[in-house]
Amino acid sequence: PINTDALFGKAQSFYAINKKDSCVAYLSKTTFIDDTYSKAFYLSGQINFEAGDYKYAITEYDRAINAKKDYAYAYNDRASAKKQLGDDAGAIADYEKALSIDSKLFFAYNNLGSCKRNKGDNAGAIEAYNKAIALKSDYYIALNNRGTAKLNLNDYAAAIADFDAALKQKPNYTLAMNNMASAYIKKKDYKSATEWANKAIQADAKLAAAYVNRGIAKQMLKDEEGACADWKKAAEYGAAEGKRYTSGFCD
């Protein structure tokens, strides 16, 4: 009755079949018997993160780390919860701590890069993405993210090369397709931008950002009616830019 490994195993099993309430109940039993059972606190953090309760998730990751000081995954996931709450500085500190414990966590380098990019440190972001890609060469998410950082630095050719590399790994990656459209808009190649936005919309008919980009490209090609139609679609699917452009240009 007090076998914590068995209790935690049962919690994991309930988690695997998406019975979260039962999972939480067995996690509570586990930590009631052993308040240093770090994996139970970590899994509780995951459950709360998935539920969108980032503050409580951080509390649970804190407990996991207190029980196991070198818990790299708990530092990484606590960082992600802090990132969701807009605490990029706190997230960066936790990602760096996770990587100081385990330098092979390729996804932590990607996460660190995204936080640095959010803070405007695109050069630092690229350095972090480079490390992620060095560890996992087919990491299409990091390739796309590195392309975005390069685009922010107006290095259009390098950005396009990264988006293309991401699409080679995942041909239906709509984020990279839409980022291609953004890059070509910055290059003032509006025909290519339209073509890439078309591809993104064909892959995901509700991708609001792609309608925004296609609308921009159409406007620059003097297709005002088409631009307004796209921005209205973007607004319909939740893009603030679509609503703003519609109000400014289509009334």
PDB file of C-alpha atoms in Angstrom:
ATOM      1  CA  PRO A   1       0.000   0.000   0.000  1.00  0.00           C
ATOM      2  CA  ILE A   2       2.912   2.395   0.472  1.00  0.00           C
ATOM      3  CA  ASN A   3       4.953   1.351  -2.577  1.00  0.00           C
ATOM      4  CA  THR A   4       5.557   4.778  -4.119  1.00  0.00           C
ATOM      5  CA  ASP A   5       7.001   3.394  -7.355  1.00  0.00           C
ATOM      6  CA  ALA A   6       3.825   1.382  -7.926  1.00  0.00           C
ATOM      7  CA  LEU A   7       1.613   4.355  -7.033  1.00  0.00           C
ATOM      8  CA  PHE A   8       3.544   6.598  -9.409  1.00  0.00           C
ATOM      9  CA  GLY A   9       3.428   3.913 -12.095  1.00  0.00           C
ATOM     10  CA  LYS A  10      -0.335   3.862 -11.780  1.00  0.00           C
ATOM     11  CA  ALA A  11      -0.416   7.667 -12.054  1.00  0.00           C
ATOM     12  CA  GLN A  12       1.655   7.457 -15.247  1.00  0.00           C
ATOM     13  CA  SER A  13      -0.708   4.837 -16.641  1.00  0.00           C
ATOM     14  CA  PHE A  14      -3.741   7.014 -15.996  1.00  0.00           C
ATOM     15  CA  TYR A  15      -1.913   9.930 -17.636  1.00  0.00           C
ATOM     16  CA  ALA A  16      -1.183   7.785 -20.692  1.00  0.00           C
ATOM     17  CA  ILE A  17      -4.886   7.031 -21.210  1.00  0.00           C
ATOM     18  CA  ASN A  18      -5.855  10.671 -20.529  1.00  0.00           C
ATOM     19  CA  LYS A  19      -7.551  10.061 -17.184  1.00  0.00           C
ATOM     20  CA  LYS A  20      -6.052  13.146 -15.604  1.00  0.00           C
ATOM     21  CA  ASP A  21      -8.186  13.193 -12.451  1.00  0.00           C
ATOM     22  CA  SER A  22      -7.158   9.649 -11.554  1.00  0.00           C
ATOM     23  CA  CYS A  23      -3.554  10.511 -12.388  1.00  0.00           C
ATOM     24  CA  VAL A  24      -3.621  13.478 -10.004  1.00  0.00           C
ATOM     25  CA  ALA A  25      -5.136  11.333  -7.273  1.00  0.00           C
ATOM     26  CA  TYR A  26      -2.290   8.819  -7.470  1.00  0.00           C
ATOM     27  CA  LEU A  27       0.320  11.560  -7.665  1.00  0.00           C
ATOM     28  CA  SER A  28      -1.104  12.958  -4.429  1.00  0.00           C
ATOM     29  CA  LYS A  29      -0.868   9.524  -2.811  1.00  0.00           C
ATOM     30  CA  THR A  30       2.728   9.218  -3.978  1.00  0.00           C
ATOM     31  CA  THR A  31       3.865  12.578  -2.623  1.00  0.00           C
ATOM     32  CA  PHE A  32       1.876  12.162   0.608  1.00  0.00           C
ATOM     33  CA  ILE A  33       4.008   9.121   1.391  1.00  0.00           C
ATOM     34  CA  ASP A  34       7.248  10.588  -0.018  1.00  0.00           C
ATOM     35  CA  ASP A  35       7.475  14.369  -0.326  1.00  0.00           C
ATOM     36  CA  THR A  36      10.823  14.044  -2.137  1.00  0.00           C
ATOM     37  CA  TYR A  37       9.424  12.014  -5.062  1.00  0.00           C
ATOM     38  CA  SER A  38      10.579  14.448  -7.741  1.00  0.00           C
ATOM     39  CA  LYS A  39       9.070  12.663 -10.752  1.00  0.00           C
ATOM     40  CA  ALA A  40       5.595  12.928  -9.238  1.00  0.00           C
ATOM     41  CA  PHE A  41       5.909  16.692  -8.811  1.00  0.00           C
ATOM     42  CA  TYR A  42       7.271  16.955 -12.347  1.00  0.00           C
ATOM     43  CA  LEU A  43       4.310  15.075 -13.819  1.00  0.00           C
ATOM     44  CA  SER A  44       1.938  17.240 -11.793  1.00  0.00           C
ATOM     45  CA  GLY A  45       3.665  20.249 -13.325  1.00  0.00           C
ATOM     46  CA  GLN A  46       3.107  18.825 -16.810  1.00  0.00           C
ATOM     47  CA  ILE A  47      -0.586  18.281 -16.151  1.00  0.00           C
ATOM     48  CA  ASN A  48      -1.072  21.837 -14.903  1.00  0.00           C
ATOM     49  CA  PHE A  49       0.974  23.245 -17.794  1.00  0.00           C
ATOM     50  CA  GLU A  50      -1.245  21.414 -20.269  1.00  0.00           C
ATOM     51  CA  ALA A  51      -4.299  22.797 -18.485  1.00  0.00           C
ATOM     52  CA  GLY A  52      -2.953  26.344 -18.870  1.00  0.00           C
ATOM     53  CA  ASP A  53      -2.374  26.867 -15.138  1.00  0.00           C
ATOM     54  CA  TYR A  54       1.215  28.024 -15.562  1.00  0.00           C
ATOM     55  CA  LYS A  55       1.568  29.518 -12.090  1.00  0.00           C
ATOM     56  CA  TYR A  56       0.650  26.261 -10.377  1.00  0.00           C
ATOM     57  CA  ALA A  57       2.813  24.344 -12.837  1.00  0.00           C
ATOM     58  CA  ILE A  58       5.765  26.473 -11.730  1.00  0.00           C
ATOM     59  CA  THR A  59       4.979  25.627  -8.098  1.00  0.00           C
ATOM     60  CA  GLU A  60       5.089  21.917  -8.924  1.00  0.00           C
ATOM     61  CA  TYR A  61       8.308  22.247 -10.927  1.00  0.00           C
ATOM     62  CA  ASP A  62       9.772  24.127  -7.951  1.00  0.00           C
ATOM     63  CA  ARG A  63       8.967  21.142  -5.751  1.00  0.00           C
ATOM     64  CA  ALA A  64      10.497  18.744  -8.273  1.00  0.00           C
ATOM     65  CA  ILE A  65      13.690  20.808  -8.354  1.00  0.00           C
ATOM     66  CA  ASN A  66      13.819  21.114  -4.569  1.00  0.00           C
ATOM     67  CA  ALA A  67      13.688  17.328  -4.395  1.00  0.00           C
ATOM     68  CA  LYS A  68      16.242  16.852  -7.202  1.00  0.00           C
ATOM     69  CA  LYS A  69      18.628  19.759  -7.692  1.00  0.00           C
ATOM     70  CA  ASP A  70      19.957  18.508 -11.047  1.00  0.00           C
ATOM     71  CA  TYR A  71      16.541  17.878 -12.643  1.00  0.00           C
ATOM     72  CA  ALA A  72      17.265  19.298 -16.111  1.00  0.00           C
ATOM     73  CA  TYR A  73      13.819  18.537 -17.546  1.00  0.00           C
ATOM     74  CA  ALA A  74      12.120  20.294 -14.638  1.00  0.00           C
ATOM     75  CA  TYR A  75      14.241  23.424 -15.215  1.00  0.00           C
ATOM     76  CA  ASN A  76      13.371  23.316 -18.941  1.00  0.00           C
ATOM     77  CA  ASP A  77       9.657  22.936 -18.324  1.00  0.00           C
ATOM     78  CA  ARG A  78       9.602  25.549 -15.564  1.00  0.00           C
ATOM     79  CA  ALA A  79      11.242  27.886 -18.053  1.00  0.00           C
ATOM     80  CA  SER A  80       8.489  27.154 -20.581  1.00  0.00           C
ATOM     81  CA  ALA A  81       5.837  27.982 -17.973  1.00  0.00           C
ATOM     82  CA  LYS A  82       7.617  31.258 -17.178  1.00  0.00           C
ATOM     83  CA  LYS A  83       7.775  32.011 -20.908  1.00  0.00           C
ATOM     84  CA  GLN A  84       4.005  31.529 -21.153  1.00  0.00           C
ATOM     85  CA  LEU A  85       3.600  34.115 -18.378  1.00  0.00           C
ATOM     86  CA  GLY A  86       5.816  36.610 -20.224  1.00  0.00           C
ATOM     87  CA  ASP A  87       8.809  36.179 -17.919  1.00  0.00           C
ATOM     88  CA  ASP A  88      11.437  35.785 -20.645  1.00  0.00           C
ATOM     89  CA  ALA A  89      14.314  36.695 -18.317  1.00  0.00           C
ATOM     90  CA  GLY A  90      13.299  34.025 -15.807  1.00  0.00           C
ATOM     91  CA  ALA A  91      12.790  31.541 -18.614  1.00  0.00           C
ATOM     92  CA  ILE A  92      16.245  32.224 -20.061  1.00  0.00           C
ATOM     93  CA  ALA A  93      17.840  31.631 -16.637  1.00  0.00           C
ATOM     94  CA  ASP A  94      16.041  28.295 -16.300  1.00  0.00           C
ATOM     95  CA  TYR A  95      16.855  27.129 -19.845  1.00  0.00           C
ATOM     96  CA  GLU A  96      20.503  27.972 -19.257  1.00  0.00           C
ATOM     97  CA  LYS A  97      20.433  26.068 -15.960  1.00  0.00           C
ATOM     98  CA  ALA A  98      18.886  23.027 -17.683  1.00  0.00           C
ATOM     99  CA  LEU A  99      21.626  23.131 -20.324  1.00  0.00           C
ATOM    100  CA  SER A 100      24.364  23.491 -17.730  1.00  0.00           C
ATOM    101  CA  ILE A 101      23.122  20.180 -16.298  1.00  0.00           C
ATOM    102  CA  ASP A 102      22.540  18.425 -19.625  1.00  0.00           C
ATOM    103  CA  SER A 103      24.133  20.003 -22.688  1.00  0.00           C
ATOM    104  CA  LYS A 104      22.400  17.490 -25.011  1.00  0.00           C
ATOM    105  CA  LEU A 105      18.905  18.938 -24.535  1.00  0.00           C
ATOM    106  CA  PHE A 106      18.491  20.169 -28.111  1.00  0.00           C
ATOM    107  CA  PHE A 107      14.939  21.379 -27.464  1.00  0.00           C
ATOM    108  CA  ALA A 108      16.158  23.551 -24.573  1.00  0.00           C
ATOM    109  CA  TYR A 109      18.524  25.355 -26.951  1.00  0.00           C
ATOM    110  CA  ASN A 110      15.577  25.980 -29.282  1.00  0.00           C
ATOM    111  CA  ASN A 111      13.463  27.273 -26.396  1.00  0.00           C
ATOM    112  CA  LEU A 112      16.315  29.478 -25.202  1.00  0.00           C
ATOM    113  CA  GLY A 113      16.656  30.885 -28.714  1.00  0.00           C
ATOM    114  CA  SER A 114      12.976  31.779 -28.877  1.00  0.00           C
ATOM    115  CA  CYS A 115      13.147  33.631 -25.548  1.00  0.00           C
ATOM    116  CA  LYS A 116      16.182  35.584 -26.698  1.00  0.00           C
ATOM    117  CA  ARG A 117      14.413  36.408 -29.959  1.00  0.00           C
ATOM    118  CA  ASN A 118      11.388  37.660 -27.989  1.00  0.00           C
ATOM    119  CA  LYS A 119      13.711  40.020 -26.122  1.00  0.00           C
ATOM    120  CA  GLY A 120      15.174  41.322 -29.399  1.00  0.00           C
ATOM    121  CA  ASP A 121      18.470  39.436 -29.091  1.00  0.00           C
ATOM    122  CA  ASN A 122      18.329  37.860 -32.540  1.00  0.00           C
ATOM    123  CA  ALA A 123      22.079  37.221 -32.686  1.00  0.00           C
ATOM    124  CA  GLY A 124      21.921  35.378 -29.362  1.00  0.00           C
ATOM    125  CA  ALA A 125      18.884  33.487 -30.600  1.00  0.00           C
ATOM    126  CA  ILE A 126      20.720  32.345 -33.726  1.00  0.00           C
ATOM    127  CA  GLU A 127      23.606  31.104 -31.585  1.00  0.00           C
ATOM    128  CA  ALA A 128      21.187  29.021 -29.508  1.00  0.00           C
ATOM    129  CA  TYR A 129      19.380  27.668 -32.586  1.00  0.00           C
ATOM    130  CA  ASN A 130      22.757  26.732 -34.094  1.00  0.00           C
ATOM    131  CA  LYS A 131      23.451  24.550 -31.054  1.00  0.00           C
ATOM    132  CA  ALA A 132      20.024  22.909 -31.290  1.00  0.00           C
ATOM    133  CA  ILE A 133      20.552  22.117 -34.980  1.00  0.00           C
ATOM    134  CA  ALA A 134      24.094  20.845 -34.340  1.00  0.00           C
ATOM    135  CA  LEU A 135      22.608  18.292 -31.947  1.00  0.00           C
ATOM    136  CA  LYS A 136      19.653  17.436 -34.203  1.00  0.00           C
ATOM    137  CA  SER A 137      20.212  18.265 -37.861  1.00  0.00           C
ATOM    138  CA  ASP A 138      16.603  17.492 -38.895  1.00  0.00           C
ATOM    139  CA  TYR A 139      15.108  19.767 -36.229  1.00  0.00           C
ATOM    140  CA  TYR A 140      12.730  21.631 -38.518  1.00  0.00           C
ATOM    141  CA  ILE A 141      11.285  23.763 -35.703  1.00  0.00           C
ATOM    142  CA  ALA A 142      14.719  25.196 -34.872  1.00  0.00           C
ATOM    143  CA  LEU A 143      15.499  25.682 -38.568  1.00  0.00           C
ATOM    144  CA  ASN A 144      12.301  27.683 -38.994  1.00  0.00           C
ATOM    145  CA  ASN A 145      12.960  29.665 -35.826  1.00  0.00           C
ATOM    146  CA  ARG A 146      16.529  30.440 -36.870  1.00  0.00           C
ATOM    147  CA  GLY A 147      15.148  31.658 -40.181  1.00  0.00           C
ATOM    148  CA  THR A 148      12.805  34.006 -38.330  1.00  0.00           C
ATOM    149  CA  ALA A 149      15.699  35.444 -36.307  1.00  0.00           C
ATOM    150  CA  LYS A 150      17.699  35.960 -39.514  1.00  0.00           C
ATOM    151  CA  LEU A 151      14.680  37.615 -41.100  1.00  0.00           C
ATOM    152  CA  ASN A 152      14.519  39.996 -38.132  1.00  0.00           C
ATOM    153  CA  LEU A 153      18.133  40.918 -38.922  1.00  0.00           C
ATOM    154  CA  ASN A 154      17.184  41.537 -42.595  1.00  0.00           C
ATOM    155  CA  ASP A 155      19.345  38.623 -43.768  1.00  0.00           C
ATOM    156  CA  TYR A 156      16.751  37.552 -46.302  1.00  0.00           C
ATOM    157  CA  ALA A 157      18.784  35.005 -48.259  1.00  0.00           C
ATOM    158  CA  ALA A 158      19.880  33.156 -45.117  1.00  0.00           C
ATOM    159  CA  ALA A 159      16.339  33.254 -43.726  1.00  0.00           C
ATOM    160  CA  ILE A 160      14.890  31.788 -46.918  1.00  0.00           C
ATOM    161  CA  ALA A 161      17.568  29.070 -46.877  1.00  0.00           C
ATOM    162  CA  ASP A 162      16.528  28.094 -43.339  1.00  0.00           C
ATOM    163  CA  PHE A 163      12.811  28.065 -44.173  1.00  0.00           C
ATOM    164  CA  ASP A 164      13.601  25.923 -47.194  1.00  0.00           C
ATOM    165  CA  ALA A 165      15.651  23.532 -45.029  1.00  0.00           C
ATOM    166  CA  ALA A 166      12.757  23.266 -42.569  1.00  0.00           C
ATOM    167  CA  LEU A 167      10.360  22.453 -45.428  1.00  0.00           C
ATOM    168  CA  LYS A 168      12.706  19.751 -46.705  1.00  0.00           C
ATOM    169  CA  GLN A 169      12.351  18.074 -43.308  1.00  0.00           C
ATOM    170  CA  LYS A 170       8.595  18.701 -43.070  1.00  0.00           C
ATOM    171  CA  PRO A 171       7.047  19.575 -46.458  1.00  0.00           C
ATOM    172  CA  ASN A 172       3.620  20.475 -45.009  1.00  0.00           C
ATOM    173  CA  TYR A 173       5.052  22.868 -42.372  1.00  0.00           C
ATOM    174  CA  THR A 174       2.683  25.806 -42.775  1.00  0.00           C
ATOM    175  CA  LEU A 175       4.603  28.123 -40.438  1.00  0.00           C
ATOM    176  CA  ALA A 176       7.671  27.893 -42.671  1.00  0.00           C
ATOM    177  CA  MET A 177       5.541  28.413 -45.790  1.00  0.00           C
ATOM    178  CA  ASN A 178       4.057  31.577 -44.313  1.00  0.00           C
ATOM    179  CA  ASN A 179       7.477  32.737 -43.152  1.00  0.00           C
ATOM    180  CA  MET A 180       8.641  32.335 -46.750  1.00  0.00           C
ATOM    181  CA  ALA A 181       5.839  34.700 -47.731  1.00  0.00           C
ATOM    182  CA  SER A 182       7.019  37.183 -45.068  1.00  0.00           C
ATOM    183  CA  ALA A 183      10.591  36.990 -46.357  1.00  0.00           C
ATOM    184  CA  TYR A 184       9.561  37.648 -49.937  1.00  0.00           C
ATOM    185  CA  ILE A 185       7.407  40.586 -48.843  1.00  0.00           C
ATOM    186  CA  LYS A 186      10.500  42.080 -47.199  1.00  0.00           C
ATOM    187  CA  LYS A 187      12.420  41.427 -50.440  1.00  0.00           C
ATOM    188  CA  LYS A 188       9.587  43.214 -52.292  1.00  0.00           C
ATOM    189  CA  ASP A 189       9.038  40.098 -54.415  1.00  0.00           C
ATOM    190  CA  TYR A 190       5.270  40.175 -54.052  1.00  0.00           C
ATOM    191  CA  LYS A 191       4.572  37.542 -56.698  1.00  0.00           C
ATOM    192  CA  SER A 192       6.667  34.958 -54.819  1.00  0.00           C
ATOM    193  CA  ALA A 193       5.114  36.087 -51.533  1.00  0.00           C
ATOM    194  CA  THR A 194       1.650  35.434 -52.954  1.00  0.00           C
ATOM    195  CA  GLU A 195       2.687  31.985 -54.152  1.00  0.00           C
ATOM    196  CA  TRP A 196       4.025  31.002 -50.728  1.00  0.00           C
ATOM    197  CA  ALA A 197       0.968  32.389 -48.935  1.00  0.00           C
ATOM    198  CA  ASN A 198      -1.178  30.364 -51.362  1.00  0.00           C
ATOM    199  CA  LYS A 199       0.735  27.199 -50.407  1.00  0.00           C
ATOM    200  CA  ALA A 200       0.261  27.898 -46.702  1.00  0.00           C
ATOM    201  CA  ILE A 201      -3.476  28.478 -47.165  1.00  0.00           C
ATOM    202  CA  GLN A 202      -3.831  25.322 -49.268  1.00  0.00           C
ATOM    203  CA  ALA A 203      -2.220  23.387 -46.409  1.00  0.00           C
ATOM    204  CA  ASP A 204      -4.274  25.155 -43.718  1.00  0.00           C
ATOM    205  CA  ALA A 205      -7.316  27.069 -44.878  1.00  0.00           C
ATOM    206  CA  LYS A 206      -7.660  28.782 -41.479  1.00  0.00           C
ATOM    207  CA  LEU A 207      -4.077  30.064 -41.145  1.00  0.00           C
ATOM    208  CA  ALA A 208      -4.860  33.705 -40.398  1.00  0.00           C
ATOM    209  CA  ALA A 209      -1.274  34.967 -40.734  1.00  0.00           C
ATOM    210  CA  ALA A 210      -1.076  33.652 -44.296  1.00  0.00           C
ATOM    211  CA  TYR A 211      -4.166  35.641 -45.273  1.00  0.00           C
ATOM    212  CA  VAL A 212      -2.542  38.740 -43.761  1.00  0.00           C
ATOM    213  CA  ASN A 213       0.601  38.196 -45.828  1.00  0.00           C
ATOM    214  CA  ARG A 214      -1.264  37.397 -49.007  1.00  0.00           C
ATOM    215  CA  GLY A 215      -3.349  40.524 -48.515  1.00  0.00           C
ATOM    216  CA  ILE A 216      -0.202  42.641 -48.162  1.00  0.00           C
ATOM    217  CA  ALA A 217       1.274  41.102 -51.313  1.00  0.00           C
ATOM    218  CA  LYS A 218      -1.953  41.629 -53.257  1.00  0.00           C
ATOM    219  CA  GLN A 219      -2.189  45.240 -52.181  1.00  0.00           C
ATOM    220  CA  MET A 220       1.365  45.863 -53.373  1.00  0.00           C
ATOM    221  CA  LEU A 221       0.383  44.251 -56.679  1.00  0.00           C
ATOM    222  CA  LYS A 222      -2.531  46.748 -56.901  1.00  0.00           C
ATOM    223  CA  ASP A 223      -5.192  44.098 -56.239  1.00  0.00           C
ATOM    224  CA  GLU A 224      -7.072  46.130 -53.620  1.00  0.00           C
ATOM    225  CA  GLU A 225     -10.213  44.007 -53.770  1.00  0.00           C
ATOM    226  CA  GLY A 226      -8.255  40.795 -53.301  1.00  0.00           C
ATOM    227  CA  ALA A 227      -6.255  42.322 -50.450  1.00  0.00           C
ATOM    228  CA  CYS A 228      -9.388  43.351 -48.591  1.00  0.00           C
ATOM    229  CA  ALA A 229     -10.947  39.914 -49.079  1.00  0.00           C
ATOM    230  CA  ASP A 230      -7.858  38.291 -47.585  1.00  0.00           C
ATOM    231  CA  TRP A 231      -7.665  40.662 -44.633  1.00  0.00           C
ATOM    232  CA  LYS A 232     -11.333  40.045 -43.883  1.00  0.00           C
ATOM    233  CA  LYS A 233     -10.585  36.313 -43.862  1.00  0.00           C
ATOM    234  CA  ALA A 234      -7.626  36.938 -41.556  1.00  0.00           C
ATOM    235  CA  ALA A 235      -9.859  38.896 -39.171  1.00  0.00           C
ATOM    236  CA  GLU A 236     -12.455  36.125 -39.317  1.00  0.00           C
ATOM    237  CA  TYR A 237      -9.806  33.634 -38.187  1.00  0.00           C
ATOM    238  CA  GLY A 238      -8.616  35.834 -35.333  1.00  0.00           C
ATOM    239  CA  ALA A 239      -5.747  37.945 -36.678  1.00  0.00           C
ATOM    240  CA  ALA A 240      -5.663  41.437 -35.186  1.00  0.00           C
ATOM    241  CA  GLU A 241      -3.680  42.646 -38.212  1.00  0.00           C
ATOM    242  CA  GLY A 242      -6.481  41.558 -40.522  1.00  0.00           C
ATOM    243  CA  LYS A 243      -8.987  43.601 -38.570  1.00  0.00           C
ATOM    244  CA  ARG A 244      -6.652  46.598 -38.467  1.00  0.00           C
ATOM    245  CA  TYR A 245      -5.886  46.513 -42.195  1.00  0.00           C
ATOM    246  CA  THR A 246      -9.558  46.035 -43.048  1.00  0.00           C
ATOM    247  CA  SER A 247     -10.479  49.081 -40.969  1.00  0.00           C
ATOM    248  CA  GLY A 248      -7.709  51.176 -42.431  1.00  0.00           C
ATOM    249  CA  PHE A 249      -7.911  50.276 -46.117  1.00  0.00           C
ATOM    250  CA  CYS A 250     -11.220  48.590 -46.887  1.00  0.00           C
ATOM    251  CA  ASP A 251     -13.900  50.877 -45.440  1.00  0.00           C
TER     252      ASP A 251
END
